[in-house]
GROMACS .gro file of C-alpha atoms in nm:
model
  343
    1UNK     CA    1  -9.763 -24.173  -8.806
    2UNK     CA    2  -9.580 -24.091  -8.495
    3UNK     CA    3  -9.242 -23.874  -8.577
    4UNK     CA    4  -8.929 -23.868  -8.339
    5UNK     CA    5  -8.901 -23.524  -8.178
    6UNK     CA    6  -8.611 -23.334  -8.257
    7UNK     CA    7  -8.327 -23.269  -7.981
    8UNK     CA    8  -8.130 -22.992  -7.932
    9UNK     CA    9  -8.383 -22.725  -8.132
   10UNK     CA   10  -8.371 -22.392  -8.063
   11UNK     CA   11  -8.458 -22.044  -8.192
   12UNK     CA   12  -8.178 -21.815  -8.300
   13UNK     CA   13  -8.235 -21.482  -8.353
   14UNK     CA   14  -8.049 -21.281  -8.621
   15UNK     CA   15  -7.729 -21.117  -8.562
   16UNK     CA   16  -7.547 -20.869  -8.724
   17UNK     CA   17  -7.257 -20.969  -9.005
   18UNK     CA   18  -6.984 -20.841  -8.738
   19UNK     CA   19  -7.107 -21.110  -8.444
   20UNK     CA   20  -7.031 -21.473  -8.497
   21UNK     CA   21  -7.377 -21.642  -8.483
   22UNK     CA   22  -7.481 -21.975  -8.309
   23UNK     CA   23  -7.519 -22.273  -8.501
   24UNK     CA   24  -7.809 -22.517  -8.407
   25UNK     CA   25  -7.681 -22.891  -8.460
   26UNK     CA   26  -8.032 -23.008  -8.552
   27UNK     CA   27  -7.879 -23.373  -8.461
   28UNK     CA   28  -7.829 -23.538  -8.151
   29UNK     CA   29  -7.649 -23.281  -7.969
   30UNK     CA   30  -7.823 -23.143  -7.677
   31UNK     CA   31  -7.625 -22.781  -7.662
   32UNK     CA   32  -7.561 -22.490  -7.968
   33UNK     CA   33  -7.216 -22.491  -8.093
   34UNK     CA   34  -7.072 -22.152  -8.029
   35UNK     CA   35  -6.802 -22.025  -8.273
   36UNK     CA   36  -6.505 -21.850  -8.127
   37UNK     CA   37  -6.513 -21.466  -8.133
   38UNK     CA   38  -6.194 -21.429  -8.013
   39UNK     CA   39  -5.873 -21.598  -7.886
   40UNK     CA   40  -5.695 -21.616  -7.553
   41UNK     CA   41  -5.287 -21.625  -7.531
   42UNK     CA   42  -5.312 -21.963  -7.504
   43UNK     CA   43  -5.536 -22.011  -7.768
   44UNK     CA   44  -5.238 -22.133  -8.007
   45UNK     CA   45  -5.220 -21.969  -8.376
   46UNK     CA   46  -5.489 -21.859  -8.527
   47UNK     CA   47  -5.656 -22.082  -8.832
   48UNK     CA   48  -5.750 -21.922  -9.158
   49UNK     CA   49  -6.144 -21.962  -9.208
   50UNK     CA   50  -6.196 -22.256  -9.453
   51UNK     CA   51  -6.401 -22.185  -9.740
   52UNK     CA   52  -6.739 -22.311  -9.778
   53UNK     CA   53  -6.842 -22.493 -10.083
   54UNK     CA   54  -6.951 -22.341 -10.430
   55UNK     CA   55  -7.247 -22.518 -10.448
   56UNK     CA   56  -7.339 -22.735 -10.774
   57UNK     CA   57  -7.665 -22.672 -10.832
   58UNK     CA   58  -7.814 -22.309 -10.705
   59UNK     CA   59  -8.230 -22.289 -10.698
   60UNK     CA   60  -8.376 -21.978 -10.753
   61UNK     CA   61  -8.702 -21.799 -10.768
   62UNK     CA   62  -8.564 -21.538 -11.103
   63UNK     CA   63  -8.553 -21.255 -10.858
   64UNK     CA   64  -8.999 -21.281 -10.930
   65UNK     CA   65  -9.183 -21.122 -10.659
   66UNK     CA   66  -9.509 -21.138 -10.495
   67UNK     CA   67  -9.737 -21.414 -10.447
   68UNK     CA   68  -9.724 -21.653 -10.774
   69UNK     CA   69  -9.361 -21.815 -10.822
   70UNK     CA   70  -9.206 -21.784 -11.179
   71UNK     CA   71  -9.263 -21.948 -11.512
   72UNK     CA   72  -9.027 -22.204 -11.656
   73UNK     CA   73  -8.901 -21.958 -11.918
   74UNK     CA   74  -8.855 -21.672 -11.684
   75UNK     CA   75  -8.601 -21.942 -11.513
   76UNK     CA   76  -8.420 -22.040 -11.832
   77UNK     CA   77  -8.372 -21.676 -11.905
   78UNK     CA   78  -8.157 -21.687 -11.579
   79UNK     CA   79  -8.033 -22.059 -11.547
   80UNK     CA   80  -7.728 -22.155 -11.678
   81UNK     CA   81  -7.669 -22.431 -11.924
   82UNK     CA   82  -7.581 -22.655 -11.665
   83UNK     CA   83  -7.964 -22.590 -11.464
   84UNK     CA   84  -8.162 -22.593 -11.789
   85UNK     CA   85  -8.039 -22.981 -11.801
   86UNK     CA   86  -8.163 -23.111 -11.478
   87UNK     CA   87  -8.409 -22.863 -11.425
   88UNK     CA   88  -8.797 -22.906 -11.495
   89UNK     CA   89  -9.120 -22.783 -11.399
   90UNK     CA   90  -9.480 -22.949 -11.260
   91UNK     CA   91  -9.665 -22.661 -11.208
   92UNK     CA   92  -9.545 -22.288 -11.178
   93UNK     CA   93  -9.337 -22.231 -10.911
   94UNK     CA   94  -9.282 -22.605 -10.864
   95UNK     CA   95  -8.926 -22.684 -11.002
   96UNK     CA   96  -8.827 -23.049 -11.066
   97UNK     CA   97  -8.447 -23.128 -10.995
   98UNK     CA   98  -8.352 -23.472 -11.088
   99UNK     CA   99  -8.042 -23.624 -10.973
  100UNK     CA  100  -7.816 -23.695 -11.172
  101UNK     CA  101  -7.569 -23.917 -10.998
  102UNK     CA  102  -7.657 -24.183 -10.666
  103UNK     CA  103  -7.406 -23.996 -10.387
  104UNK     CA  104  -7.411 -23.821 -10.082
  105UNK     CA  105  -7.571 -23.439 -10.151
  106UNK     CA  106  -7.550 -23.121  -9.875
  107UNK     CA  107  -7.870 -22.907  -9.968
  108UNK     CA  108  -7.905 -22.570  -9.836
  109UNK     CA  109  -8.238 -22.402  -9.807
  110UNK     CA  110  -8.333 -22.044  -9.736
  111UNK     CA  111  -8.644 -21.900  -9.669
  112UNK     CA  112  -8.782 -21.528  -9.784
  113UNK     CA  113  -8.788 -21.235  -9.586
  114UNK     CA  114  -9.146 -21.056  -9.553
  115UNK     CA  115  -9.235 -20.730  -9.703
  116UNK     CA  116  -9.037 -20.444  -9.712
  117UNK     CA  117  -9.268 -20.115  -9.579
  118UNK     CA  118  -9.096 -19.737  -9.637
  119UNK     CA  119  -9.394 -19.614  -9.453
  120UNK     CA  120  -9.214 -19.617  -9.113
  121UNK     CA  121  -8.890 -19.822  -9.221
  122UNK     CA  122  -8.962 -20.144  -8.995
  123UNK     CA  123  -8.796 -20.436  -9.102
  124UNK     CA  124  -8.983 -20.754  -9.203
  125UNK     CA  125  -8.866 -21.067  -9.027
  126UNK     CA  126  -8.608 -21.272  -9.207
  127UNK     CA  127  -8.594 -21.620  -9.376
  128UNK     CA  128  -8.451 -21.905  -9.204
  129UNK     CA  129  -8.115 -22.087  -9.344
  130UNK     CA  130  -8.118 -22.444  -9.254
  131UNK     CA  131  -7.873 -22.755  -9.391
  132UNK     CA  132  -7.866 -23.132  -9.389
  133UNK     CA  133  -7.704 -23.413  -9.633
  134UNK     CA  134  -7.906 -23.665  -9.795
  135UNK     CA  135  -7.818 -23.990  -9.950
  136UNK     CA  136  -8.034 -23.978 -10.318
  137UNK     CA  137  -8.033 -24.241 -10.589
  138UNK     CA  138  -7.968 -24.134 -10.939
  139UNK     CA  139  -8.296 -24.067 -11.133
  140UNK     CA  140  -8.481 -23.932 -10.815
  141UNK     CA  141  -8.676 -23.639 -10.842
  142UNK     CA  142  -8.715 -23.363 -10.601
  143UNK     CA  143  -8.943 -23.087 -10.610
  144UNK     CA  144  -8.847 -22.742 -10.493
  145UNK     CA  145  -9.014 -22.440 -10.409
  146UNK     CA  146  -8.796 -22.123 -10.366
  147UNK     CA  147  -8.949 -21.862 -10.129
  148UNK     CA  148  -9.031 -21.514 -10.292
  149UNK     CA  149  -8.983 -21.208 -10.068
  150UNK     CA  150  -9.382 -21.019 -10.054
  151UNK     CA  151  -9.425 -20.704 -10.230
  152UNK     CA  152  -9.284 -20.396 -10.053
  153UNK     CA  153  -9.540 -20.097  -9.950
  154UNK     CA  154  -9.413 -19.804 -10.105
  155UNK     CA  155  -9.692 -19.544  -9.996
  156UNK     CA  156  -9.695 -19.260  -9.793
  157UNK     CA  157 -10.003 -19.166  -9.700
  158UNK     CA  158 -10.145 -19.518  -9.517
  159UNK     CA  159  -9.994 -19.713  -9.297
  160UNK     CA  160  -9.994 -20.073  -9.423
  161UNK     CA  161  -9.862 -20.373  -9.302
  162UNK     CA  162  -9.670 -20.633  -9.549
  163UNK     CA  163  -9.709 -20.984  -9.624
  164UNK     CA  164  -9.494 -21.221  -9.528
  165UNK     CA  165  -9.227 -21.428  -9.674
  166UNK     CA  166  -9.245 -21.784  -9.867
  167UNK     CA  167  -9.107 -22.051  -9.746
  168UNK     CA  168  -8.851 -22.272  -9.935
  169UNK     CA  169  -8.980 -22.627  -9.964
  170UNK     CA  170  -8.732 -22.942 -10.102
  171UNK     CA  171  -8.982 -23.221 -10.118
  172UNK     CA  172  -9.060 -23.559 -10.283
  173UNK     CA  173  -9.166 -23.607 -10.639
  174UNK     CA  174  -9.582 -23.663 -10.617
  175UNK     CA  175  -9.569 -23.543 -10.269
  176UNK     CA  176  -9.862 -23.608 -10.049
  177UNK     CA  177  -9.939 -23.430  -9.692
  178UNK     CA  178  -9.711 -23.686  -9.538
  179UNK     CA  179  -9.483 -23.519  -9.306
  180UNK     CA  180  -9.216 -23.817  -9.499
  181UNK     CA  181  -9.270 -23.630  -9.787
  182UNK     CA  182  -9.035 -23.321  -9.689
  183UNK     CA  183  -8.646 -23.318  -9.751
  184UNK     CA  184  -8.665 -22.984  -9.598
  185UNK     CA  185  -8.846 -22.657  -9.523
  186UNK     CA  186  -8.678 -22.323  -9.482
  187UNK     CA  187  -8.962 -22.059  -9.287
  188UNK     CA  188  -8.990 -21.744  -9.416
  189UNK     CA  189  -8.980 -21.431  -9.250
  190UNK     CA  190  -9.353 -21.208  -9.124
  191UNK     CA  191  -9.417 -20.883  -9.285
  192UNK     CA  192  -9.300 -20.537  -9.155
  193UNK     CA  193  -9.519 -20.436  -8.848
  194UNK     CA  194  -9.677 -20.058  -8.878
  195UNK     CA  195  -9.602 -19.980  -8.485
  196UNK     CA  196  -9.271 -20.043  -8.316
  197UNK     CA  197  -9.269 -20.370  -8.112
  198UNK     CA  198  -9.031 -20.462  -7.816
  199UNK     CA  199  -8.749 -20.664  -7.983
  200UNK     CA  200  -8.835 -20.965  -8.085
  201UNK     CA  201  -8.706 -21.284  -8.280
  202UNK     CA  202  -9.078 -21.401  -8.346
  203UNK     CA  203  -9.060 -21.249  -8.688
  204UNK     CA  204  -8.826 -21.401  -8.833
  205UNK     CA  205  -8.842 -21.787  -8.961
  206UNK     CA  206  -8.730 -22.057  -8.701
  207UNK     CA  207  -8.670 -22.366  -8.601
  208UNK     CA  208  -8.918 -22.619  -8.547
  209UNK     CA  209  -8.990 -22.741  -8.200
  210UNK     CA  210  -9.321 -22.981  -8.247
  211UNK     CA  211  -9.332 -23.205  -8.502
  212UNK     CA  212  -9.693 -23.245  -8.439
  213UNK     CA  213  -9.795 -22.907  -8.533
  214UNK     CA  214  -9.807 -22.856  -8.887
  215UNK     CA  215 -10.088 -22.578  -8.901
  216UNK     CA  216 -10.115 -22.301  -9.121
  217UNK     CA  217 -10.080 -21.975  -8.894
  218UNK     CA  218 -10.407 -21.752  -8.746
  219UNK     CA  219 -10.556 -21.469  -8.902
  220UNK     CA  220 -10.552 -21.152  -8.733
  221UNK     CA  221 -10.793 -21.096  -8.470
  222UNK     CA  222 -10.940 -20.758  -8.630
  223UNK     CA  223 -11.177 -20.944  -8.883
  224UNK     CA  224 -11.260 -20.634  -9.049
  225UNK     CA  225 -10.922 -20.651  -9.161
  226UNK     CA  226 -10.841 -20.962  -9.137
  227UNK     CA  227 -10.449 -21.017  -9.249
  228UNK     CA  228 -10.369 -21.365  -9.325
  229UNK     CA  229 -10.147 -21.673  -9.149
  230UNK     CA  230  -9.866 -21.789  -9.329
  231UNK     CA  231  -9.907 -22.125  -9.441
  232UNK     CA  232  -9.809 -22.480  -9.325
  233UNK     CA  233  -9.757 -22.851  -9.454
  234UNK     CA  234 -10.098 -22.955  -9.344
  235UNK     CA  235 -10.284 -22.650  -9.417
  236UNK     CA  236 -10.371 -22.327  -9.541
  237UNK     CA  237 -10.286 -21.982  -9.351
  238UNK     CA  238 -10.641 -21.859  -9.168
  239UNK     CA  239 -10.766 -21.539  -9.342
  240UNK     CA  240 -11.057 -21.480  -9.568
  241UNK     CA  241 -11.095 -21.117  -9.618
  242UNK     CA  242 -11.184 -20.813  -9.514
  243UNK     CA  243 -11.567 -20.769  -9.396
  244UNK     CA  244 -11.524 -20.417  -9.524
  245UNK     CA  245 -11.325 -20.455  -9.795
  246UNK     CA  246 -11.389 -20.251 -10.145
  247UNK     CA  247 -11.216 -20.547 -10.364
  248UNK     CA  248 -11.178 -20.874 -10.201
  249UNK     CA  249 -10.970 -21.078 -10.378
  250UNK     CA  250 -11.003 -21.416 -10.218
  251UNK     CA  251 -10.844 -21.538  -9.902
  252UNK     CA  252 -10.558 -21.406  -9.680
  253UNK     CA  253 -10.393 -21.709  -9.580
  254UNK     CA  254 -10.076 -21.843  -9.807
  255UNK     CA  255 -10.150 -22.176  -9.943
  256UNK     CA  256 -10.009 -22.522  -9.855
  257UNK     CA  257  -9.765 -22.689 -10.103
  258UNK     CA  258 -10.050 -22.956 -10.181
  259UNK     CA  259 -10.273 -22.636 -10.279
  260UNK     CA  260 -10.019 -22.529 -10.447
  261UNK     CA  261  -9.805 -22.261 -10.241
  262UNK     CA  262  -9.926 -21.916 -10.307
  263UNK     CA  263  -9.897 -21.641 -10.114
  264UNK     CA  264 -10.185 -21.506  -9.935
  265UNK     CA  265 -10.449 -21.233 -10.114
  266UNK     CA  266 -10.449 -20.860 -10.010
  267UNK     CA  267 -10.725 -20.732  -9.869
  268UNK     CA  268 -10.890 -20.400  -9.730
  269UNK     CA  269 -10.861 -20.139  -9.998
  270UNK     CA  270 -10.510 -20.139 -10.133
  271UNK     CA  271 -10.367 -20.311 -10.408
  272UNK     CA  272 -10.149 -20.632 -10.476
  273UNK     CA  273  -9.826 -20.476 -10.281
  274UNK     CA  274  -9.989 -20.608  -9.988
  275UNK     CA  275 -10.034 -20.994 -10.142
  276UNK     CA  276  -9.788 -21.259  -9.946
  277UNK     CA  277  -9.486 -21.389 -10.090
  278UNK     CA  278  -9.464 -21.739 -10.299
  279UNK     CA  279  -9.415 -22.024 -10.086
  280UNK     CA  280  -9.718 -21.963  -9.850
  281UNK     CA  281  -9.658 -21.571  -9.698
  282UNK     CA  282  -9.998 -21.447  -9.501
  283UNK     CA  283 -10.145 -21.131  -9.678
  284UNK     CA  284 -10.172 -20.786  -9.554
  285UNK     CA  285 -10.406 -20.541  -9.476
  286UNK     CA  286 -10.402 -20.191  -9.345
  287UNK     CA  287 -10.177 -20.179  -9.044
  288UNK     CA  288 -10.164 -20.532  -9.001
  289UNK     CA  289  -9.880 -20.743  -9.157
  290UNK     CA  290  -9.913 -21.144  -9.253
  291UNK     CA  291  -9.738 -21.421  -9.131
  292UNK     CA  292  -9.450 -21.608  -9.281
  293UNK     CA  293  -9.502 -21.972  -9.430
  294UNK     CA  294  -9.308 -22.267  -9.277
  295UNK     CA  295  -9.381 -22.637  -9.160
  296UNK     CA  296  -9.603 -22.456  -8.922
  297UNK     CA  297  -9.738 -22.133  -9.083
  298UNK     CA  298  -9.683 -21.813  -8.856
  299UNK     CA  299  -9.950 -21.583  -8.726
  300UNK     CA  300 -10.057 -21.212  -8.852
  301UNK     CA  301  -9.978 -20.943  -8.641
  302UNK     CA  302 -10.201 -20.694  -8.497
  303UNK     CA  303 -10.354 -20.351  -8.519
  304UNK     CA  304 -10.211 -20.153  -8.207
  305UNK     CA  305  -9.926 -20.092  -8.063
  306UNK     CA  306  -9.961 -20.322  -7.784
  307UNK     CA  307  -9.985 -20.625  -8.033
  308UNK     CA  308  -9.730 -20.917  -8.070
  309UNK     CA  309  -9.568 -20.888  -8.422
  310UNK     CA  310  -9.639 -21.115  -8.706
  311UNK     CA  311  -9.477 -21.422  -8.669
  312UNK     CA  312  -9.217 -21.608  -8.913
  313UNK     CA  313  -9.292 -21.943  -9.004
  314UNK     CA  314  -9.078 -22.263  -8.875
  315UNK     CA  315  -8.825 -22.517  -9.058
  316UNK     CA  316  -8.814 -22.881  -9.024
  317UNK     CA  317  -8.537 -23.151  -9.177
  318UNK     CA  318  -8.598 -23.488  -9.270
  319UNK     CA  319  -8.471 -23.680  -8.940
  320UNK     CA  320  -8.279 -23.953  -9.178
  321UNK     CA  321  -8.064 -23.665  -9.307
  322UNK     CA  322  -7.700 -23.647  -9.170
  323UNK     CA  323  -7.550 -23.302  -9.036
  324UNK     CA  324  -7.893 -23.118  -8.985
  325UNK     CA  325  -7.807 -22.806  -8.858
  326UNK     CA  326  -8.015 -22.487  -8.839
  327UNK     CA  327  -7.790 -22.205  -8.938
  328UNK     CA  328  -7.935 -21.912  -8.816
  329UNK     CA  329  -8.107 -21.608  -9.019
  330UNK     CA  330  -8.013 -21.453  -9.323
  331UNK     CA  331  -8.037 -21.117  -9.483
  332UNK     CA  332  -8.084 -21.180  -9.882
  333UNK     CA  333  -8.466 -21.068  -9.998
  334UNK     CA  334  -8.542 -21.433 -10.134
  335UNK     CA  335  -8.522 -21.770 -10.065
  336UNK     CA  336  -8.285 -22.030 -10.266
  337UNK     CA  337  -8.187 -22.383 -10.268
  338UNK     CA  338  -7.863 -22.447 -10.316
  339UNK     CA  339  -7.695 -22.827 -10.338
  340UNK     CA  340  -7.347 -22.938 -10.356
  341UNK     CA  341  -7.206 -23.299 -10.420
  342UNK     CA  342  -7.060 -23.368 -10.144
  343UNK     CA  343  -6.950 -23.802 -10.252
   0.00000   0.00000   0.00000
C-alpha cells in the first residue's frame, strides 16, 4: 500500500538545555516553528511558560538494560497501582495498555540513547522525542515497546564501540508488518564511536523522511568484525558475526518488532556490554559501534578514523494522528511512553 509522504520533516540535531530547540510540526506545515529566545522592546510583556501536562499513564522499561526488555514482575515492582490495572504483557518486553475510556489521547514517545563508552568518553547518539494525538475507542489495545539504553563499556584496556539504542514502538494489538500497524516509533540513538568524528547529528535518532524505506540498518563493512544495523519495521539490522570471533553469540543486527525486538548480539571477543539495547539497537564489536533501531534501522559505524559514525535510527507517526510534531532529542538514558487524556 502506497503511504502519503510526510511534509515539513526535518532532522534536528540536539541542543543544549540553555538553547531553545526547534520544533518539527510533523503536519502540514512546510517550515519549523522556532521558539523565541529572546524579546525585542516591542515585544510586549513577557508570558510565563505554561506548564506541560503530567501525563496519565507513564511507560517504562524498569530502568532494565541491555538487549532483552523486562519481565512483567520486574514492572509491577515499579508501576504504580494505577499501571498494574491497565497494564499487561504478550511477550517480554511487549507491554499491553488498554484504554480505558473512548477520547482524544496525546502520547509521547522517546527513544534510547546508545551505549555509554568510558574508554575515550564519546557520547552515544541520543533517542528521538516525538508526539501526536490519537482518537482510541475504549477497550483498544496498544502494544508498547520502551527502548532500553545498550550496555555501557567500562574497560580500559580495548577500545570498543557500543551498541546502539532501542527504539520505542506504540503499535496495534496483533500487529502485522503493515506500516498501518504503527501509532508511533521513537529512533533510538547509535553507540559511542571509538575515534572522534566531525560533528555530526547522524547519531542520534531522527525524523523520518521516506516512508518507503523501512529497512533494518547495514552492518559494518569490516566483516571480521562485523557490528550490527539497528533494526527496522520491515526487517532485521544486517550483522551476523564476527569471522574471527572466539564466542559468537548469534547475529549483530537488533530485531524487528515482528521478531520480537531485541537488541543485536555482541560479537568479537568481549562480553555482553557490547549487546544492543531492547527495541532493536545494532551490536558492537571492537572499535566499531551499532546502529540505533527506528522505522528505518540505522547503520554501524566504522573502524578508522576517517569513518562516518554509527547512525541513529528514524521515527515515523501515524499520518491520521492530529498535532504530530517531532520534538527534537533528548538526554534521559531510556526510552518511555508517556500518554495523557487530553478529552
Amino acid at each position: 500500500m502506497s503511504m502519503p509522504m510526510l511534509a515539513g520533516v526535518g532532522l534536528l540535531c540536539c541542543v543544549s538545555s540553555s538553547v531553545a530547540a526547534a520544533v518539527y510540526n510533523m503536519g502540514d506545515e512546510e517550515d519549523p516553528v522556532v521558539p523565541k529566545t529572546g524579546a525585542g522592546p516591542s515585544a510586549g510583556p513577557i508570558a510565563e511558560p505554561i506548564a506541560e501536562p503530567i501525563a496519565d499513564y507513564t511507560f517504562t522499561n524498569a530502568e532494565i538494560v541491555g538487549q532483552f526488555g523486562p519481565t512483567l514482575p520486574e514492572l509491577t515492582k515499579v508501576y504504580t497501582s494505577k499501571m498494574k490495572e491497565v497494564t499487561s504483557m504478550s511477550k517480554q518486553g511487549f507491554q499491553v495498555w488498554t484504554v480505558p475510556e473512548t477520547g482524544t489521547y496525546r502520547i509521547d514517545a522517546y527513544g534510547a540513547k546508545g551505549g555509554v563508552n568510558t574508554y575515550n568518553n564519546n557520547p552515544p547518539g541520543l533517542g528521538a522525542h516525538i508526539t501526536g494525538d490519537f482518537t482510541l475507542t475504549k477497550g483498544t489495545k496498544l502494544v508498547i515497546i520502551v527502548g532500553q539504553q545498550a550496555p555501557g563499556f567500562k574497560g580500559n584496556t580495548h577500545s570498543h564501540g557500543t551498541g546502539g539504542g532501542g527504539a520505542t514502538w506504540v503499535l496495534k494489538d496483533n500487529f502485522t508488518t503493515s506500516t498501518n500497524d504503527i501509532y508511533m516509533v521513537a529512533g533510538g540513538g547509535a553507540g559511542a564511536p571509538v575515534f572522534n568524528h566531525p560533528s555530526s547529528g547522524d547519531a542520534n535518532g531522527s525524523t523520518q523522511a521516506n516512508v518507503n524505506d523501512t529497512s533494518g540498518g547495514a552492518a559494518s563493512i569490516d566483516t571480521q568484525r562485523n557490528a550490527g544495523g539497528g533494526a527496522g519495521w520491515g526487517g532485521n539490522g544486517l550483522g551476523t558475526r564476527a569471522t574471527v570471533s572466539q564466542k559468537p553469540d548469534g547475529p549483530t543486527g537488533g530485531k524487528s518488532p515482528i521478531n520480537g525486538a531485541t537488541g543485536g548480539n555482541w560479537t568479537y571477543y568481549w562480553s555482553s556490554e557490547l549487546s544492543g539495547g531492547f527495541g532493536g539497537g545494532g551490536g558492537a564489536s571492537i572499535q566499531i559501534p551499532g546502529g540505533g533501531g527506528g522505522f528505518s534501522g540505522g547503520d554501524a559505524g566504522g573502524n578508522t578514523s576517517n569513518s562516518p559514525p554509527a547512525q541513529g535510527g528514524t521515527s515515523w507517526i501515524m499520518t491520521s494522528a492530529k498535532n504530530r510534531q517531532f520534538l527534537g532529542n533528548h538526554d534521559d538514558n531510556n526510552g518511555k511512553v508517556e500518554i495523557t487524556i487530553k478529552s
